mmCIF file of C-alpha atoms and ligand atoms in Angstrom:
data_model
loop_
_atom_site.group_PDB
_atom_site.id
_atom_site.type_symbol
_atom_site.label_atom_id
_atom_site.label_comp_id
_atom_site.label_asym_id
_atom_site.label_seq_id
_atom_site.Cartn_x
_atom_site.Cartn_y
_atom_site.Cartn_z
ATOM 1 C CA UNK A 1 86.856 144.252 27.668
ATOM 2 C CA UNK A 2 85.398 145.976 24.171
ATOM 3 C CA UNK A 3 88.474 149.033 24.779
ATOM 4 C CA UNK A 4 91.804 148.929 25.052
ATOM 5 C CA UNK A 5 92.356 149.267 28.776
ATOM 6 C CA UNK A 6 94.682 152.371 28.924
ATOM 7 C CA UNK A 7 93.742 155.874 28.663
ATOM 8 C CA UNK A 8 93.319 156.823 25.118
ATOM 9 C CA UNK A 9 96.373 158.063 23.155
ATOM 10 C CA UNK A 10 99.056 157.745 25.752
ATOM 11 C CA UNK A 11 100.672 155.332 23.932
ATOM 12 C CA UNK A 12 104.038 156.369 25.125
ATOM 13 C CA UNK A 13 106.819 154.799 26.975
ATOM 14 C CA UNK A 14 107.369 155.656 31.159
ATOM 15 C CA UNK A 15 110.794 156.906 30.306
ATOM 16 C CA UNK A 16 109.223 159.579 27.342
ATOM 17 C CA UNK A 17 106.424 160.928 28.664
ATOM 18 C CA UNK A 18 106.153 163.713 31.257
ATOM 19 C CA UNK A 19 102.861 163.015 32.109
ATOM 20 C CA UNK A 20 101.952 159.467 34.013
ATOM 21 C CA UNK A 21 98.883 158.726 34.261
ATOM 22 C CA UNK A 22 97.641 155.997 37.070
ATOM 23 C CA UNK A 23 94.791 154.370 38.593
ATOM 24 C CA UNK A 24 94.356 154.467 42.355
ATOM 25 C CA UNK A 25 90.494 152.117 42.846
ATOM 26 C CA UNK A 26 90.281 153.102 46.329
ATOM 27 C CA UNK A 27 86.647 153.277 48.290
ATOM 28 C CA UNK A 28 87.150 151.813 51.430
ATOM 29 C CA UNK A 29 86.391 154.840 53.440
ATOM 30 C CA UNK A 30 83.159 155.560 51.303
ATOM 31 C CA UNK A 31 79.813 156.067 53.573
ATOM 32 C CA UNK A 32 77.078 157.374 51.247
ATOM 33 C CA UNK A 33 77.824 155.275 48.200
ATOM 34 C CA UNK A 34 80.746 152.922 47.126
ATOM 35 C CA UNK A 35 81.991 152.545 43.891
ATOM 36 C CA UNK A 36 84.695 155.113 43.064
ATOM 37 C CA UNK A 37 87.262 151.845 42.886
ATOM 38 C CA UNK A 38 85.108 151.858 39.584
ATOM 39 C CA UNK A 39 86.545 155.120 38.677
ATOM 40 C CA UNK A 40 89.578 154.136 36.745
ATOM 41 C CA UNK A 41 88.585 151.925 34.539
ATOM 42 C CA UNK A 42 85.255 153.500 33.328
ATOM 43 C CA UNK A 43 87.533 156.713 32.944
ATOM 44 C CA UNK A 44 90.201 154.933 30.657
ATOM 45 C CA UNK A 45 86.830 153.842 29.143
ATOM 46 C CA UNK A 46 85.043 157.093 28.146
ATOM 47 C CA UNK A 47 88.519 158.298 27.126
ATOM 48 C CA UNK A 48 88.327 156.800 23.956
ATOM 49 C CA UNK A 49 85.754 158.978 23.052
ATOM 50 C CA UNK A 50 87.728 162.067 22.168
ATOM 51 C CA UNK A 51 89.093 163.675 19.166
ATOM 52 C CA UNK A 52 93.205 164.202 20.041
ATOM 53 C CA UNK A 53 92.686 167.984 18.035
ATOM 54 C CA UNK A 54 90.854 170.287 20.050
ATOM 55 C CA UNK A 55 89.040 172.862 17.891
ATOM 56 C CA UNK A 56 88.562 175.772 20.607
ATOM 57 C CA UNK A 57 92.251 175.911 21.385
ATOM 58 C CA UNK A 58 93.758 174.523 18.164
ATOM 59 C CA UNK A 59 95.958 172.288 19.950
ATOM 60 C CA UNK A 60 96.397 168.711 19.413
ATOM 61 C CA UNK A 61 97.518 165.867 21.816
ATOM 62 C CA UNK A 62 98.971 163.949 19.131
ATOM 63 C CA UNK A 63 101.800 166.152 19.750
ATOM 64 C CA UNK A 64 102.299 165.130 23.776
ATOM 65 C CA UNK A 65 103.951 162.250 25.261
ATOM 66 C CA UNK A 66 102.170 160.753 28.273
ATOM 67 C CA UNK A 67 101.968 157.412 29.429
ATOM 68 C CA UNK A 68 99.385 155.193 31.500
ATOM 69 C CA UNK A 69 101.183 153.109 34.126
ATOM 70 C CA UNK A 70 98.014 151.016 34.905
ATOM 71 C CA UNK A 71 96.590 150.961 38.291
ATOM 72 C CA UNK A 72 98.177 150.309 41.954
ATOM 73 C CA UNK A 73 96.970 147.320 43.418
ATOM 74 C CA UNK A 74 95.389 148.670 46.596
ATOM 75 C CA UNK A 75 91.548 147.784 46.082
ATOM 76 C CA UNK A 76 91.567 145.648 49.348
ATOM 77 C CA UNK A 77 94.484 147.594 51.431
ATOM 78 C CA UNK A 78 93.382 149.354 54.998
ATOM 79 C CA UNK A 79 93.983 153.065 54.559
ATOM 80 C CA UNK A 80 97.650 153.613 56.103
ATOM 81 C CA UNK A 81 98.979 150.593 53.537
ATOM 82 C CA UNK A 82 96.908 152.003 50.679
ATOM 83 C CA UNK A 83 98.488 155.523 51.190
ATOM 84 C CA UNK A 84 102.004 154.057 51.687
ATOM 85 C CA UNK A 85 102.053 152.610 48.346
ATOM 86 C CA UNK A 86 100.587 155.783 46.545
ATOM 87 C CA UNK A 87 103.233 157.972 48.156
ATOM 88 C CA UNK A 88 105.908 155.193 47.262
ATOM 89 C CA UNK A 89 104.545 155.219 43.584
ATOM 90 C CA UNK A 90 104.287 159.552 43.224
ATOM 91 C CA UNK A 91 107.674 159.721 45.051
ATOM 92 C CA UNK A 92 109.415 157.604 41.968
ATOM 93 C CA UNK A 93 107.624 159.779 39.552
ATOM 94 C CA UNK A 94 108.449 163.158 41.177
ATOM 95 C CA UNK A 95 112.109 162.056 41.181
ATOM 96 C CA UNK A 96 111.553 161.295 37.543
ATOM 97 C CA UNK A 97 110.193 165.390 37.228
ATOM 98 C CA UNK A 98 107.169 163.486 35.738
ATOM 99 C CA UNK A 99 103.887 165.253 36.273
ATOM 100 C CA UNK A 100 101.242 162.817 38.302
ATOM 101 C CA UNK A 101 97.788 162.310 37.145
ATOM 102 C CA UNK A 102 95.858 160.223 39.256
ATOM 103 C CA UNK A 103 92.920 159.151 38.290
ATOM 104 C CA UNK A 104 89.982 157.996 41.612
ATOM 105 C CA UNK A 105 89.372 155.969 43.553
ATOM 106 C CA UNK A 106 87.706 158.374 46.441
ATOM 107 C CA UNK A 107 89.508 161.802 47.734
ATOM 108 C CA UNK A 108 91.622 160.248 50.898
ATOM 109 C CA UNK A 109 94.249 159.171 47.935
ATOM 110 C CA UNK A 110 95.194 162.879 47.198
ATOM 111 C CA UNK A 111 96.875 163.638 50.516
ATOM 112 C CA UNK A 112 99.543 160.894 49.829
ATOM 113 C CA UNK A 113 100.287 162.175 46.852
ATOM 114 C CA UNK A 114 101.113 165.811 47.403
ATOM 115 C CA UNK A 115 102.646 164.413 50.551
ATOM 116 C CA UNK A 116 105.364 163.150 47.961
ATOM 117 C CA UNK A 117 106.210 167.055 46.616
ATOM 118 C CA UNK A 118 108.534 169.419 48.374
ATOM 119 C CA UNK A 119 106.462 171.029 50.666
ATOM 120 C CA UNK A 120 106.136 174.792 49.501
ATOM 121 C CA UNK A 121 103.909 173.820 46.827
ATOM 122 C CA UNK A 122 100.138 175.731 46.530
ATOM 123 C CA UNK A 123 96.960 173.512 46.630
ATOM 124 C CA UNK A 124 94.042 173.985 44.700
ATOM 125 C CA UNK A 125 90.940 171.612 45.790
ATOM 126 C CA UNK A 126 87.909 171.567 43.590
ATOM 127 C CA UNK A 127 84.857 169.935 45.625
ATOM 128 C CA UNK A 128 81.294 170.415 46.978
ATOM 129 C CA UNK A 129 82.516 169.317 50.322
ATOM 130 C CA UNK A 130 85.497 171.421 52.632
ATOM 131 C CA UNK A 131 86.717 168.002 53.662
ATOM 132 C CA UNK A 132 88.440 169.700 56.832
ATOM 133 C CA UNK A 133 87.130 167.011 59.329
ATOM 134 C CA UNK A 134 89.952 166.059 61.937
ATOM 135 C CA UNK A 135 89.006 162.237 61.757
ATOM 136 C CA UNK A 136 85.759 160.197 60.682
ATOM 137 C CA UNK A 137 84.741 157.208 62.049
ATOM 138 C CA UNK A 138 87.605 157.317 63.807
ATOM 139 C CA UNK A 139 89.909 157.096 60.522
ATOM 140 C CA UNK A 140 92.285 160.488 60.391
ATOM 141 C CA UNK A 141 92.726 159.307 56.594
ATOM 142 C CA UNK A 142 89.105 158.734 55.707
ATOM 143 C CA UNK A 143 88.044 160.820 52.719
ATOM 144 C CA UNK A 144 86.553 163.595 54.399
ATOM 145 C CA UNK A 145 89.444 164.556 55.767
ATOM 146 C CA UNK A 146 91.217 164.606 52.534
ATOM 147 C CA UNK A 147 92.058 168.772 52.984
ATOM 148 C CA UNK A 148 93.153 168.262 56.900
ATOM 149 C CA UNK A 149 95.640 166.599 55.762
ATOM 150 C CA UNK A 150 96.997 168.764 52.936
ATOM 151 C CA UNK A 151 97.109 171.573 55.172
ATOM 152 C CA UNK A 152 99.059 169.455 57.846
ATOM 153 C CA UNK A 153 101.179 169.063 55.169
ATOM 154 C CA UNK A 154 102.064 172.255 53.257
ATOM 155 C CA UNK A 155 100.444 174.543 55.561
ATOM 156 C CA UNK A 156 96.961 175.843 55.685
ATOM 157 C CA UNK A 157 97.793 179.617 54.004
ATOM 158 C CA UNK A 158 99.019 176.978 51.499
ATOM 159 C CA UNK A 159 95.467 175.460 50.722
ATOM 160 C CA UNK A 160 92.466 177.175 48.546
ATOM 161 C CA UNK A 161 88.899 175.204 48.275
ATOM 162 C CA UNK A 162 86.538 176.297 45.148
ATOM 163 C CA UNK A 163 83.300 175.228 44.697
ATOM 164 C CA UNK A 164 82.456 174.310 48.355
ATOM 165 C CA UNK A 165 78.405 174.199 49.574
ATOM 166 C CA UNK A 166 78.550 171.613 52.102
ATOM 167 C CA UNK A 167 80.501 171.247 55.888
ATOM 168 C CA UNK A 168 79.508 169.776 59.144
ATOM 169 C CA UNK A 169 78.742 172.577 61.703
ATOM 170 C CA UNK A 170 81.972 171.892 63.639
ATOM 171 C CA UNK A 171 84.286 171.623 60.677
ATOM 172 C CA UNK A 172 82.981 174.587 59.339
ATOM 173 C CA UNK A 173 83.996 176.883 62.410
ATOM 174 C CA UNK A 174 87.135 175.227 62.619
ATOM 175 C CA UNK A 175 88.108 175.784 58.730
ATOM 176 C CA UNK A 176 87.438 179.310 59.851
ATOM 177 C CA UNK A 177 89.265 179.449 62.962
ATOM 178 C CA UNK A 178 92.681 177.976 60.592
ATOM 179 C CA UNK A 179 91.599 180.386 58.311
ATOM 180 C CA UNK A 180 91.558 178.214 55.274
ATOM 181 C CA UNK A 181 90.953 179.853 52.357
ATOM 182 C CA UNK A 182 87.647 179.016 50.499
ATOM 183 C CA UNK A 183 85.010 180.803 48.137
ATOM 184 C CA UNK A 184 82.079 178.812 47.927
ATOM 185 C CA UNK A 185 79.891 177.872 44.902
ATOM 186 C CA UNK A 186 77.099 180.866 45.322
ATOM 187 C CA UNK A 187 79.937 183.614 45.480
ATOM 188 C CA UNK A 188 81.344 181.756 42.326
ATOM 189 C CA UNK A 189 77.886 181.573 40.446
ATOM 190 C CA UNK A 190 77.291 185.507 41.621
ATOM 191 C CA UNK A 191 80.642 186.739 40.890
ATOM 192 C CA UNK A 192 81.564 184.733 38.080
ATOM 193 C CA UNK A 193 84.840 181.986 38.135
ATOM 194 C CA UNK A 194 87.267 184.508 37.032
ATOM 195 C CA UNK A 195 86.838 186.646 40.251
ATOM 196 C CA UNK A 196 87.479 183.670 42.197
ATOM 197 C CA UNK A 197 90.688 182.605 40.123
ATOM 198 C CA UNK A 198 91.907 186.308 40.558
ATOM 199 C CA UNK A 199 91.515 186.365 43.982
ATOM 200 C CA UNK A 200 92.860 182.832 44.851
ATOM 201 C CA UNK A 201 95.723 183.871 42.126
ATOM 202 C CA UNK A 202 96.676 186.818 44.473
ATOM 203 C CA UNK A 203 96.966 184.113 47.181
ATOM 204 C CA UNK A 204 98.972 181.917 45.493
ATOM 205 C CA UNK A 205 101.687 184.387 43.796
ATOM 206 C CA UNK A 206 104.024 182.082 41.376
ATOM 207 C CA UNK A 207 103.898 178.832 43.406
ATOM 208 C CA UNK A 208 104.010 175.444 41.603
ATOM 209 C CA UNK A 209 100.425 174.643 41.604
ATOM 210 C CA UNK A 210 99.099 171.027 42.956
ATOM 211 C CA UNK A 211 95.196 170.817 41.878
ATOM 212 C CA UNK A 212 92.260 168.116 43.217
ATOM 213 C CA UNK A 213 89.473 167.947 41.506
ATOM 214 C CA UNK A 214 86.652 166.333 43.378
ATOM 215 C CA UNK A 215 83.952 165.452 40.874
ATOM 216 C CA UNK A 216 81.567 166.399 42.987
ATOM 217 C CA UNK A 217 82.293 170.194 42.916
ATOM 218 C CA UNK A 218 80.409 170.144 39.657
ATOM 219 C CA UNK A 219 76.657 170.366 40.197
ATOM 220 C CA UNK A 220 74.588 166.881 40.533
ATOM 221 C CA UNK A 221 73.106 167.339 36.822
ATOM 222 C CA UNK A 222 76.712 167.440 35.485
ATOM 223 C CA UNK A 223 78.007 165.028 37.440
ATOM 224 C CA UNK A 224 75.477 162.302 38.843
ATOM 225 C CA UNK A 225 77.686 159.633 39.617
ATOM 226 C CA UNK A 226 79.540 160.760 42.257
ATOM 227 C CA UNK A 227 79.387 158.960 45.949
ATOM 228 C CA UNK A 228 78.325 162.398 47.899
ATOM 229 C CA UNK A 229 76.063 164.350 45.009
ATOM 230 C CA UNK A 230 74.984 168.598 45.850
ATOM 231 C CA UNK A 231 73.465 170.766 44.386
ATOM 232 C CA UNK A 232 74.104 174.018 43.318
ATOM 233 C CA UNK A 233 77.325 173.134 42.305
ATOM 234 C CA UNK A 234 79.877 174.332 39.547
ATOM 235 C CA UNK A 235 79.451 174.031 35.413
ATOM 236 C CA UNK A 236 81.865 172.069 33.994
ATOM 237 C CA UNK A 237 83.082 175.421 31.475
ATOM 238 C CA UNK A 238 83.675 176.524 35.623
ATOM 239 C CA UNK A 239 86.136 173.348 35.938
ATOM 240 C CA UNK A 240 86.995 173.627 32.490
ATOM 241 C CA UNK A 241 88.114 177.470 33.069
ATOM 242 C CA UNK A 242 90.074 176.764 36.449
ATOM 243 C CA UNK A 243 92.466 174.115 34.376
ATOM 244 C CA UNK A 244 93.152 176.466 31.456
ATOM 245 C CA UNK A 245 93.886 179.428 34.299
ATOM 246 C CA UNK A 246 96.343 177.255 36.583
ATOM 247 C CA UNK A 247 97.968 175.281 33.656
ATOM 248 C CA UNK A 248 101.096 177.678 33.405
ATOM 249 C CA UNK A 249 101.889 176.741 37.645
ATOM 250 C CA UNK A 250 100.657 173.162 37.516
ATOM 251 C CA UNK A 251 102.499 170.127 38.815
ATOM 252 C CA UNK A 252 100.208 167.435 39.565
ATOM 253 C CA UNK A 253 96.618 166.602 39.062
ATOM 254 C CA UNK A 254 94.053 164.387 39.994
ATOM 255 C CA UNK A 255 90.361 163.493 39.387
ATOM 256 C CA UNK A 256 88.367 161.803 41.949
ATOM 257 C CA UNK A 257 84.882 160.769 43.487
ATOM 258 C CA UNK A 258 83.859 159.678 39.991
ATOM 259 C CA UNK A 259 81.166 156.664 40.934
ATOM 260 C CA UNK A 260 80.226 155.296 37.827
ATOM 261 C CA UNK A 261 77.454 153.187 38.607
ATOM 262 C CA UNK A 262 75.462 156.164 39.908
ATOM 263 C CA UNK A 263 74.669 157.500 35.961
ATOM 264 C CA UNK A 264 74.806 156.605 32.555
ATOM 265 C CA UNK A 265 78.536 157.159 32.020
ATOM 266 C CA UNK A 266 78.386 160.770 31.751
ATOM 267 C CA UNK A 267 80.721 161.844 34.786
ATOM 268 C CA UNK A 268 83.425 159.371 33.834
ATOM 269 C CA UNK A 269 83.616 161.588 30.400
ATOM 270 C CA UNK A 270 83.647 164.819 31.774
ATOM 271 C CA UNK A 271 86.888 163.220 34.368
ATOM 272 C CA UNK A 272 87.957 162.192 30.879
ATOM 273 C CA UNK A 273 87.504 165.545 29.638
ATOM 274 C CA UNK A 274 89.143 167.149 31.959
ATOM 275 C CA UNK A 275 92.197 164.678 32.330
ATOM 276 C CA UNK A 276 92.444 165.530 28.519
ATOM 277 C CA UNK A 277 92.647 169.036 29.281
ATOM 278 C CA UNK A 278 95.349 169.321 31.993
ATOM 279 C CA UNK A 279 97.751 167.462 29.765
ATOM 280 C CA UNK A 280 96.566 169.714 26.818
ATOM 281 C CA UNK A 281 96.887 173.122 28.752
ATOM 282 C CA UNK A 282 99.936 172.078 30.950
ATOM 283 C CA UNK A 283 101.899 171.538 27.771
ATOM 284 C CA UNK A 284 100.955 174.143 25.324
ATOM 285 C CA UNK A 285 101.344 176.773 28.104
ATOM 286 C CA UNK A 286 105.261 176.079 28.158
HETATM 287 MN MN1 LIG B 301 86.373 165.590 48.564
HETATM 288 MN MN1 LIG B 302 83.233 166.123 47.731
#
């Protein structure tokens, strides 16, 4: 170990912090590539390569509580067990009114955590892929089905994808048939982000905000080590600009799909980054 193995500068206690950060090293339902279970630690990792002060926005997180819980020991676990002890874990911190921050571990960990919020909550899901599949491999929980299961949850009108450029034929129709609600990354890159945060903002009205981001929605020379890399996919100032809109509504938050042994580090930092960034914005917009 040459870092401390937390995520850098939440060095507060469970009980003072707002924000809890925690691992989840799930890949079990990986096809392409494994490694997300990777994700955690090479995130705490490149962590420790920020500044706390932030020069753009003048803020600095030396002012924010947040604590890192550590990671849930699920690394082995079939699906249904691995999702029962994430939901048991986000249920005792949204009885706290603590603000989750998971950090991947592959996208079939997100359902069970927004599965823990009351249920008229808004989802926002960054990612390359609709993940809208009924089942895979004969696994209703396998990652690509992450979204299915959100909507079955808080209700499809209740679910917006960004970013999106890739979707088997079938799941395709049927995301249209549901009518979920997606713009996908050529309308973003013709249009700009902020149409697309207007427009999903109209959708959304003043709900409390849940957002995914799957690592992947950023394009494969931003983010290479991912287990499912496209192309054509969003900048990170994109990502970057879709935190700093939503912070105000936000509740929860996670990063995912981060494969570290797939590049030289770089998408860990930019999950750093971004982790960085929700707590930033989510406080300083209050
Ligand atoms: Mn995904
Ligand atoms: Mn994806």
């Amino acid at each position: 170990m040459d870092f401390p193995n937390y995520f850098a500068d939440a060095e507060a206690d469970f009980e003072d912090s707002k924000f809890v950060i925690f691992g989840v090293p799930y890949d079990r339902t990986s096809t392409f590539r494994k490694g997300a279970s990777k994700g955690p630690y090479e995130i705490r990792k490149a962590s420790w390569n920020f500044e706390t002060f932030n020069m753009i926005t003048g803020n600095d997180l030396k002012e924010v509580n947040f604590h890192d819980f550590g990671d849930l020991d699920v690394i082995d676990d079939e699906a249904e067990r691995m999702i029962e002890k994430v939901q048991h874990f986000s249920k005792k911190l949204i009885s706290k009114n603590k603000f989750p921050i998971a950090l991947g571990g592959e996208h079939s960990i997100t359902p069970a955590i927004i599965q823990s919020f009351p249920k008229d909550i808004y989802v926002v899901s960054l990612d390359a892929h609709i993940d809208f599949r009924k089942e895979y491999e004969n696994n209703k929980f396998n990652h690509a089905c992450a979204m299915r299961r959100v909507a079955d949850y808080v209700g499809v009108d209740n679910v917006s994808v960004l970013g999106i450029r890739s979707a088997e034929k079938e799941e395709f129709i049927n995301a249209k048939k549901d009518k979920l609600s997606y713009i996908d990354s050529f309308e973003i890159k013709k249009n700009g982000i902020h149409k697309a945060l207007e427009k999903t903002k109209n959708k959304i009205k003043g709900k409390k905000i849940y957002l995914t981001l799957d690592i992947d929605v950023l394009d494969l020379s931003y983010a290479p080590g991912t287990s499912t890399p496209e192309p054509f996919g969003l900048s990170s100032f994109d990502v970057y600009n879709v935190i700093k809109f939503f912070s105000p509504q936000l509740i929860g938050f996670d990063v995912v799909e981060v494969c570290p042994s797939y590049d030289y580090g770089q998408t860990a930092l930019l999950a750093a980054k971004f982790v960085r960034f929700v707590i930033e914005s989510v406080y300083f917009s209050k």
